[in-house]
Short mmCIF file of the N, C-alpha and C atoms (twelve columns), coordinates in Angstrom:
data_MODEL
# 
_entry.id   MODEL 
# 
loop_
_atom_site.group_PDB 
_atom_site.id 
_atom_site.type_symbol 
_atom_site.label_atom_id 
_atom_site.label_alt_id 
_atom_site.label_comp_id 
_atom_site.label_asym_id 
_atom_site.label_seq_id 
_atom_site.Cartn_x 
_atom_site.Cartn_y 
_atom_site.Cartn_z 
_atom_site.pdbx_PDB_model_num 
ATOM 1   N N  . MET A 1  27.570 4.343   -14.052 1 
ATOM 2   C CA . MET A 1  26.394 3.507   -13.833 1 
ATOM 3   C C  . MET A 1  25.672 3.912   -12.939 1 
ATOM 4   N N  . LEU A 2  25.741 4.280   -11.920 1 
ATOM 5   C CA . LEU A 2  24.833 4.593   -10.568 1 
ATOM 6   C C  . LEU A 2  23.760 5.857   -10.917 1 
ATOM 7   N N  . ASN A 3  24.177 6.670   -11.820 1 
ATOM 8   C CA . ASN A 3  23.400 7.644   -11.986 1 
ATOM 9   C C  . ASN A 3  22.038 7.402   -12.854 1 
ATOM 10  N N  . GLN A 4  22.029 6.037   -13.231 1 
ATOM 11  C CA . GLN A 4  21.158 5.316   -14.265 1 
ATOM 12  C C  . GLN A 4  19.856 4.551   -13.271 1 
ATOM 13  N N  . ILE A 5  20.144 4.845   -12.022 1 
ATOM 14  C CA . ILE A 5  19.339 3.838   -11.133 1 
ATOM 15  C C  . ILE A 5  18.060 4.562   -10.989 1 
ATOM 16  N N  . ASN A 6  16.828 3.643   -11.315 1 
ATOM 17  C CA . ASN A 6  15.471 4.273   -11.512 1 
ATOM 18  C C  . ASN A 6  14.803 4.251   -10.166 1 
ATOM 19  N N  . LEU A 7  14.338 5.579   -9.930  1 
ATOM 20  C CA . LEU A 7  13.073 5.335   -8.407  1 
ATOM 21  C C  . LEU A 7  12.690 4.407   -8.140  1 
ATOM 22  N N  . SER A 8  11.765 4.016   -8.977  1 
ATOM 23  C CA . SER A 8  11.025 3.046   -9.052  1 
ATOM 24  C C  . SER A 8  11.668 1.632   -8.552  1 
ATOM 25  N N  . ASP A 9  12.789 1.150   -9.021  1 
ATOM 26  C CA . ASP A 9  13.369 0.542   -8.613  1 
ATOM 27  C C  . ASP A 9  13.687 0.693   -7.271  1 
ATOM 28  N N  . ILE A 10 14.366 1.903   -6.080  1 
ATOM 29  C CA . ILE A 10 14.479 2.019   -5.232  1 
ATOM 30  C C  . ILE A 10 13.176 2.281   -4.250  1 
ATOM 31  N N  . ARG A 11 12.016 2.654   -4.561  1 
ATOM 32  C CA . ARG A 11 10.781 2.220   -3.949  1 
ATOM 33  C C  . ARG A 11 10.611 1.125   -3.952  1 
ATOM 34  N N  . SER A 12 11.071 0.100   -4.726  1 
ATOM 35  C CA . SER A 12 10.418 -1.287  -4.535  1 
ATOM 36  C C  . SER A 12 11.242 -1.887  -3.462  1 
ATOM 37  N N  . PHE A 13 12.459 -1.729  -3.672  1 
ATOM 38  C CA . PHE A 13 13.523 -2.041  -2.601  1 
ATOM 39  C C  . PHE A 13 13.164 -1.971  -1.352  1 
ATOM 40  N N  . VAL A 14 12.817 -0.376  -1.103  1 
ATOM 41  C CA . VAL A 14 12.686 -0.010  0.264   1 
ATOM 42  C C  . VAL A 14 11.503 -0.831  0.895   1 
ATOM 43  N N  . LEU A 15 10.176 -1.095  -0.086  1 
ATOM 44  C CA . LEU A 15 8.889  -1.501  0.156   1 
ATOM 45  C C  . LEU A 15 9.155  -3.145  0.625   1 
ATOM 46  N N  . ILE A 16 10.026 -3.870  -0.214  1 
ATOM 47  C CA . ILE A 16 10.549 -5.185  -0.008  1 
ATOM 48  C C  . ILE A 16 11.180 -5.411  1.523   1 
ATOM 49  N N  . ALA A 17 11.998 -4.165  1.547   1 
ATOM 50  C CA . ALA A 17 12.889 -4.147  2.930   1 
ATOM 51  C C  . ALA A 17 11.749 -4.077  4.013   1 
ATOM 52  N N  . ARG A 18 10.909 -3.350  3.879   1 
ATOM 53  C CA . ARG A 18 9.909  -2.895  5.225   1 
ATOM 54  C C  . ARG A 18 8.799  -4.231  5.098   1 
ATOM 55  N N  . LEU A 19 8.566  -4.881  4.088   1 
ATOM 56  C CA . LEU A 19 7.610  -5.667  4.265   1 
ATOM 57  C C  . LEU A 19 7.781  -7.244  4.168   1 
ATOM 58  N N  . GLY A 20 9.447  -7.176  4.003   1 
ATOM 59  C CA . GLY A 20 10.195 -8.718  4.397   1 
ATOM 60  C C  . GLY A 20 9.612  -9.727  3.239   1 
ATOM 61  N N  . ASN A 21 9.055  -9.363  2.262   1 
ATOM 62  C CA . ASN A 21 8.296  -10.203 1.281   1 
ATOM 63  C C  . ASN A 21 8.371  -9.532  0.005   1 
ATOM 64  N N  . PHE A 22 8.750  -10.133 -1.090  1 
ATOM 65  C CA . PHE A 22 8.530  -9.828  -2.532  1 
ATOM 66  C C  . PHE A 22 7.159  -10.065 -3.126  1 
ATOM 67  N N  . THR A 23 6.490  -10.886 -2.578  1 
ATOM 68  C CA . THR A 23 4.943  -11.021 -2.927  1 
ATOM 69  C C  . THR A 23 4.212  -9.638  -2.496  1 
ATOM 70  N N  . LYS A 24 4.217  -9.452  -1.198  1 
ATOM 71  C CA . LYS A 24 3.669  -8.469  -0.322  1 
ATOM 72  C C  . LYS A 24 3.688  -7.278  -0.978  1 
ATOM 73  N N  . ALA A 25 5.047  -7.178  -1.484  1 
ATOM 74  C CA . ALA A 25 5.678  -5.498  -1.716  1 
ATOM 75  C C  . ALA A 25 4.857  -5.651  -3.101  1 
ATOM 76  N N  . ALA A 26 5.147  -6.594  -4.101  1 
ATOM 77  C CA . ALA A 26 4.423  -6.498  -5.289  1 
ATOM 78  C C  . ALA A 26 2.757  -6.296  -5.279  1 
ATOM 79  N N  . GLU A 27 2.089  -7.045  -4.296  1 
ATOM 80  C CA . GLU A 27 0.924  -6.594  -4.141  1 
ATOM 81  C C  . GLU A 27 0.454  -5.159  -3.715  1 
ATOM 82  N N  . GLU A 28 1.214  -4.732  -2.621  1 
ATOM 83  C CA . GLU A 28 1.088  -3.105  -2.810  1 
ATOM 84  C C  . GLU A 28 1.281  -2.022  -3.704  1 
ATOM 85  N N  . LEU A 29 2.392  -2.720  -4.547  1 
ATOM 86  C CA . LEU A 29 2.613  -1.637  -5.505  1 
ATOM 87  C C  . LEU A 29 1.591  -2.248  -6.928  1 
ATOM 88  N N  . ASP A 30 0.872  -3.389  -6.698  1 
ATOM 89  C CA . ASP A 30 0.111  -3.541  -7.544  1 
ATOM 90  C C  . ASP A 30 0.586  -3.579  -9.241  1 
ATOM 91  N N  . VAL A 31 1.826  -4.939  -8.764  1 
ATOM 92  C CA . VAL A 31 2.574  -5.297  -10.026 1 
ATOM 93  C C  . VAL A 31 3.131  -6.921  -9.665  1 
ATOM 94  N N  . SER A 32 3.065  -7.499  -10.328 1 
ATOM 95  C CA . SER A 32 3.951  -8.885  -10.420 1 
ATOM 96  C C  . SER A 32 5.024  -9.457  -9.757  1 
ATOM 97  N N  . ARG A 33 5.055  -10.224 -8.817  1 
ATOM 98  C CA . ARG A 33 6.314  -10.610 -8.046  1 
ATOM 99  C C  . ARG A 33 7.781  -10.489 -9.078  1 
ATOM 100 N N  . SER A 34 7.333  -11.022 -10.305 1 
ATOM 101 C CA . SER A 34 8.307  -11.016 -11.100 1 
ATOM 102 C C  . SER A 34 8.852  -9.568  -11.543 1 
ATOM 103 N N  . HIS A 35 7.794  -8.852  -11.546 1 
ATOM 104 C CA . HIS A 35 8.705  -7.477  -11.783 1 
ATOM 105 C C  . HIS A 35 9.289  -6.747  -10.728 1 
ATOM 106 N N  . VAL A 36 9.193  -7.116  -9.492  1 
ATOM 107 C CA . VAL A 36 9.882  -6.394  -8.265  1 
ATOM 108 C C  . VAL A 36 11.059 -7.454  -8.128  1 
ATOM 109 N N  . SER A 37 11.138 -8.640  -8.449  1 
ATOM 110 C CA . SER A 37 12.498 -9.294  -8.302  1 
ATOM 111 C C  . SER A 37 13.303 -8.617  -9.659  1 
ATOM 112 N N  . ARG A 38 12.567 -8.331  -10.430 1 
ATOM 113 C CA . ARG A 38 13.691 -7.638  -11.618 1 
ATOM 114 C C  . ARG A 38 14.280 -6.322  -11.205 1 
ATOM 115 N N  . GLN A 39 13.322 -5.932  -10.689 1 
ATOM 116 C CA . GLN A 39 13.680 -4.510  -10.429 1 
ATOM 117 C C  . GLN A 39 14.745 -4.439  -9.135  1 
ATOM 118 N N  . VAL A 40 14.575 -5.386  -8.329  1 
ATOM 119 C CA . VAL A 40 15.933 -5.680  -7.196  1 
ATOM 120 C C  . VAL A 40 17.312 -6.306  -7.925  1 
ATOM 121 N N  . SER A 41 17.019 -7.237  -8.865  1 
ATOM 122 C CA . SER A 41 17.999 -7.591  -9.875  1 
ATOM 123 C C  . SER A 41 19.030 -6.709  -10.629 1 
ATOM 124 N N  . SER A 42 17.970 -5.694  -11.146 1 
ATOM 125 C CA . SER A 42 18.548 -4.524  -11.916 1 
ATOM 126 C C  . SER A 42 19.317 -3.629  -11.019 1 
ATOM 127 N N  . LEU A 43 18.737 -3.323  -9.867  1 
ATOM 128 C CA . LEU A 43 19.449 -2.470  -8.990  1 
ATOM 129 C C  . LEU A 43 20.732 -3.079  -8.430  1 
ATOM 130 N N  . GLU A 44 20.679 -4.368  -7.986  1 
ATOM 131 C CA . GLU A 44 21.983 -5.175  -7.677  1 
ATOM 132 C C  . GLU A 44 22.894 -5.352  -8.583  1 
ATOM 133 N N  . LYS A 45 22.610 -5.090  -9.805  1 
ATOM 134 C CA . LYS A 45 23.569 -5.459  -10.978 1 
ATOM 135 C C  . LYS A 45 24.138 -3.988  -11.121 1 
ATOM 136 N N  . GLN A 46 23.109 -3.041  -10.971 1 
ATOM 137 C CA . GLN A 46 24.009 -1.339  -11.050 1 
ATOM 138 C C  . GLN A 46 24.945 -1.189  -10.228 1 
ATOM 139 N N  . MET A 47 24.454 -1.704  -9.074  1 
ATOM 140 C CA . MET A 47 25.346 -1.209  -7.789  1 
ATOM 141 C C  . MET A 47 26.514 -2.018  -7.404  1 
ATOM 142 N N  . GLY A 48 26.606 -2.994  -8.180  1 
ATOM 143 C CA . GLY A 48 27.582 -4.299  -8.217  1 
ATOM 144 C C  . GLY A 48 27.476 -4.999  -6.654  1 
ATOM 145 N N  . VAL A 49 26.323 -5.301  -5.743  1 
ATOM 146 C CA . VAL A 49 26.533 -5.718  -4.542  1 
ATOM 147 C C  . VAL A 49 24.996 -6.496  -4.657  1 
ATOM 148 N N  . THR A 50 24.769 -7.642  -3.500  1 
ATOM 149 C CA . THR A 50 23.524 -8.222  -3.297  1 
ATOM 150 C C  . THR A 50 23.050 -7.322  -2.370  1 
ATOM 151 N N  . LEU A 51 21.878 -7.350  -2.051  1 
ATOM 152 C CA . LEU A 51 21.242 -6.690  -1.226  1 
ATOM 153 C C  . LEU A 51 20.271 -7.446  -0.351  1 
ATOM 154 N N  . PHE A 52 19.723 -8.437  -0.908  1 
ATOM 155 C CA . PHE A 52 19.279 -9.577  0.382   1 
ATOM 156 C C  . PHE A 52 19.593 -11.024 0.161   1 
ATOM 157 N N  . ILE A 53 19.388 -11.638 1.018   1 
ATOM 158 C CA . ILE A 53 20.233 -13.141 1.521   1 
ATOM 159 C C  . ILE A 53 18.473 -13.776 1.038   1 
ATOM 160 N N  . ARG A 54 18.291 -14.278 -0.196  1 
ATOM 161 C CA . ARG A 54 17.114 -14.993 -0.046  1 
ATOM 162 C C  . ARG A 54 17.272 -16.412 0.087   1 
ATOM 163 N N  . THR A 55 16.235 -17.253 0.995   1 
ATOM 164 C CA . THR A 55 16.315 -18.541 0.852   1 
ATOM 165 C C  . THR A 55 14.957 -19.008 0.535   1 
ATOM 166 N N  . THR A 56 14.350 -20.158 0.556   1 
ATOM 167 C CA . THR A 56 13.219 -20.647 0.555   1 
ATOM 168 C C  . THR A 56 12.308 -20.138 1.659   1 
ATOM 169 N N  . ARG A 57 12.867 -19.656 2.779   1 
ATOM 170 C CA . ARG A 57 11.939 -19.450 3.818   1 
ATOM 171 C C  . ARG A 57 11.971 -17.932 4.611   1 
ATOM 172 N N  . THR A 58 13.284 -17.498 4.106   1 
ATOM 173 C CA . THR A 58 13.921 -16.043 4.758   1 
ATOM 174 C C  . THR A 58 14.170 -15.102 3.441   1 
ATOM 175 N N  . LEU A 59 14.057 -13.889 3.969   1 
ATOM 176 C CA . LEU A 59 14.604 -12.638 3.142   1 
ATOM 177 C C  . LEU A 59 15.240 -11.920 4.335   1 
ATOM 178 N N  . ARG A 60 16.451 -11.540 3.825   1 
ATOM 179 C CA . ARG A 60 17.186 -10.713 5.240   1 
ATOM 180 C C  . ARG A 60 18.350 -9.748  4.130   1 
ATOM 181 N N  . LEU A 61 18.533 -8.425  4.590   1 
ATOM 182 C CA . LEU A 61 19.269 -7.692  4.153   1 
ATOM 183 C C  . LEU A 61 20.767 -8.026  4.258   1 
ATOM 184 N N  . THR A 62 21.317 -7.702  3.202   1 
ATOM 185 C CA . THR A 62 22.895 -7.491  3.243   1 
ATOM 186 C C  . THR A 62 23.181 -6.533  4.351   1 
ATOM 187 N N  . HIS A 63 24.721 -6.345  4.408   1 
ATOM 188 C CA . HIS A 63 25.042 -5.088  4.908   1 
ATOM 189 C C  . HIS A 63 25.122 -4.225  4.024   1 
ATOM 190 N N  . ALA A 64 25.173 -4.590  2.470   1 
ATOM 191 C CA . ALA A 64 25.043 -3.396  1.647   1 
ATOM 192 C C  . ALA A 64 23.398 -2.871  1.539   1 
ATOM 193 N N  . GLY A 65 22.947 -3.939  1.808   1 
ATOM 194 C CA . GLY A 65 21.281 -3.926  1.594   1 
ATOM 195 C C  . GLY A 65 20.838 -2.740  2.896   1 
ATOM 196 N N  . GLN A 66 21.160 -3.243  4.032   1 
ATOM 197 C CA . GLN A 66 21.007 -2.079  5.329   1 
ATOM 198 C C  . GLN A 66 21.215 -0.613  5.149   1 
ATOM 199 N N  . ASP A 67 22.735 -0.531  4.448   1 
ATOM 200 C CA . ASP A 67 23.332 0.508   3.855   1 
ATOM 201 C C  . ASP A 67 22.472 1.422   3.411   1 
ATOM 202 N N  . LEU A 68 21.945 0.594   2.203   1 
ATOM 203 C CA . LEU A 68 20.781 1.445   1.050   1 
ATOM 204 C C  . LEU A 68 19.678 1.721   1.584   1 
ATOM 205 N N  . TYR A 69 19.049 0.867   2.384   1 
ATOM 206 C CA . TYR A 69 17.697 1.064   3.100   1 
ATOM 207 C C  . TYR A 69 18.076 2.228   4.159   1 
ATOM 208 N N  . ALA A 70 18.938 2.329   4.917   1 
ATOM 209 C CA . ALA A 70 18.865 3.657   5.610   1 
ATOM 210 C C  . ALA A 70 19.108 4.878   4.878   1 
ATOM 211 N N  . ARG A 71 19.811 4.633   3.880   1 
ATOM 212 C CA . ARG A 71 19.819 6.182   2.821   1 
ATOM 213 C C  . ARG A 71 18.949 6.423   2.112   1 
ATOM 214 N N  . CYS A 72 18.191 5.247   1.791   1 
ATOM 215 C CA . CYS A 72 16.974 5.521   0.938   1 
ATOM 216 C C  . CYS A 72 15.322 6.071   1.583   1 
ATOM 217 N N  . GLU A 73 15.302 4.973   3.202   1 
ATOM 218 C CA . GLU A 73 14.242 5.179   3.440   1 
ATOM 219 C C  . GLU A 73 13.804 6.924   3.881   1 
ATOM 220 N N  . GLN A 74 14.424 7.576   4.348   1 
ATOM 221 C CA . GLN A 74 14.326 8.752   4.869   1 
ATOM 222 C C  . GLN A 74 14.243 9.480   3.713   1 
ATOM 223 N N  . ALA A 75 14.705 9.501   2.712   1 
ATOM 224 C CA . ALA A 75 14.760 10.167  1.265   1 
ATOM 225 C C  . ALA A 75 13.222 9.889   0.840   1 
ATOM 226 N N  . LEU A 76 12.825 8.875   0.814   1 
ATOM 227 C CA . LEU A 76 11.816 8.330   0.366   1 
ATOM 228 C C  . LEU A 76 10.541 9.017   0.925   1 
ATOM 229 N N  . ASP A 77 10.563 8.600   2.308   1 
ATOM 230 C CA . ASP A 77 9.523  9.556   3.055   1 
ATOM 231 C C  . ASP A 77 9.359  10.637  2.768   1 
ATOM 232 N N  . ASN A 78 10.513 11.532  2.527   1 
ATOM 233 C CA . ASN A 78 10.572 13.033  2.050   1 
ATOM 234 C C  . ASN A 78 9.828  13.456  1.286   1 
ATOM 235 N N  . ILE A 79 10.438 12.436  0.125   1 
ATOM 236 C CA . ILE A 79 9.633  12.799  -1.263  1 
ATOM 237 C C  . ILE A 79 8.138  12.557  -1.403  1 
ATOM 238 N N  . ASP A 80 7.688  11.494  -0.660  1 
ATOM 239 C CA . ASP A 80 6.318  11.036  -0.680  1 
ATOM 240 C C  . ASP A 80 5.746  10.324  0.380   1 
ATOM 241 N N  . PRO A 81 5.838  11.416  1.485   1 
ATOM 242 C CA . PRO A 81 5.237  10.870  2.779   1 
ATOM 243 C C  . PRO A 81 4.395  10.006  2.822   1 
ATOM 244 N N  . VAL A 82 3.076  9.965   1.850   1 
ATOM 245 C CA . VAL A 82 1.672  9.546   1.943   1 
ATOM 246 C C  . VAL A 82 1.632  8.077   1.901   1 
ATOM 247 N N  . SER A 83 2.639  7.782   1.053   1 
ATOM 248 C CA . SER A 83 2.898  6.576   0.158   1 
ATOM 249 C C  . SER A 83 3.406  5.393   1.394   1 
ATOM 250 N N  . TYR A 84 4.002  5.881   2.660   1 
ATOM 251 C CA . TYR A 84 4.702  5.115   3.020   1 
ATOM 252 C C  . TYR A 84 4.343  4.992   5.065   1 
ATOM 253 N N  . THR A 85 3.319  5.989   4.874   1 
ATOM 254 C CA . THR A 85 3.264  6.296   6.136   1 
ATOM 255 C C  . THR A 85 2.439  5.254   7.015   1 
ATOM 256 N N  . HIS A 86 1.474  4.398   6.117   1 
ATOM 257 C CA . HIS A 86 0.367  3.617   6.641   1 
ATOM 258 C C  . HIS A 86 1.405  2.425   6.973   1 
ATOM 259 N N  . LEU A 87 2.500  2.007   6.518   1 
ATOM 260 C CA . LEU A 87 3.415  0.643   6.856   1 
ATOM 261 C C  . LEU A 87 4.228  0.907   8.063   1 
ATOM 262 N N  . THR A 88 3.612  0.012   9.207   1 
ATOM 263 C CA . THR A 88 4.285  0.065   10.262  1 
ATOM 264 C C  . THR A 88 5.153  -0.981  10.550  1 
ATOM 265 N N  . LEU A 89 5.325  -2.079  9.700   1 
ATOM 266 C CA . LEU A 89 5.529  -3.468  9.744   1 
ATOM 267 C C  . LEU A 89 7.475  -3.368  10.161  1 
ATOM 268 N N  . PRO A 90 8.081  -4.589  10.717  1 
ATOM 269 C CA . PRO A 90 9.119  -4.403  11.081  1 
ATOM 270 C C  . PRO A 90 10.234 -4.274  10.211  1 
ATOM 271 N N  . THR A 91 11.204 -4.026  9.841   1 
ATOM 272 C CA . THR A 91 12.137 -3.720  8.751   1 
ATOM 273 C C  . THR A 91 12.856 -5.333  9.029   1 
ATOM 274 N N  . ILE A 92 13.311 -5.609  7.970   1 
ATOM 275 C CA . ILE A 92 14.482 -7.295  8.303   1 
ATOM 276 C C  . ILE A 92 15.904 -6.833  8.422   1 
ATOM 277 N N  . TYR A 93 16.129 -6.520  9.503   1 
ATOM 278 C CA . TYR A 93 17.433 -5.761  9.617   1 
ATOM 279 C C  . TYR A 93 18.442 -6.951  10.170  1 
ATOM 280 N N  . SER A 94 18.337 -8.312  9.974   1 
ATOM 281 C CA . SER A 94 19.404 -8.808  10.621  1 
ATOM 282 C C  . SER A 94 19.990 -9.718  9.635   1 
ATOM 283 N N  . VAL A 95 21.302 -9.968  9.831   1 
ATOM 284 C CA . VAL A 95 22.287 -10.688 8.908   1 
ATOM 285 C C  . VAL A 95 22.726 -11.924 9.571   1 
# 
């Protein structure tokens, strides 16, 4: 099932982790908030893990989310460095 993961879902996940916010990531990608939420839900379902701990006030990466973020961040930067170089906001690495 992991071979069916969509690169767009990974890009959205990384951007959400970098920005710490679904809405800001959706705005950056020029899509709806519900779209990026569905992408993350799909990714979580395909991987069988929870990637974010979501509350009404906070968004944090789980351990699985931290692991995936670390693996994907560098790979995406190598694939398309222009898309992510302007983002200098801190990541959400607290659990």
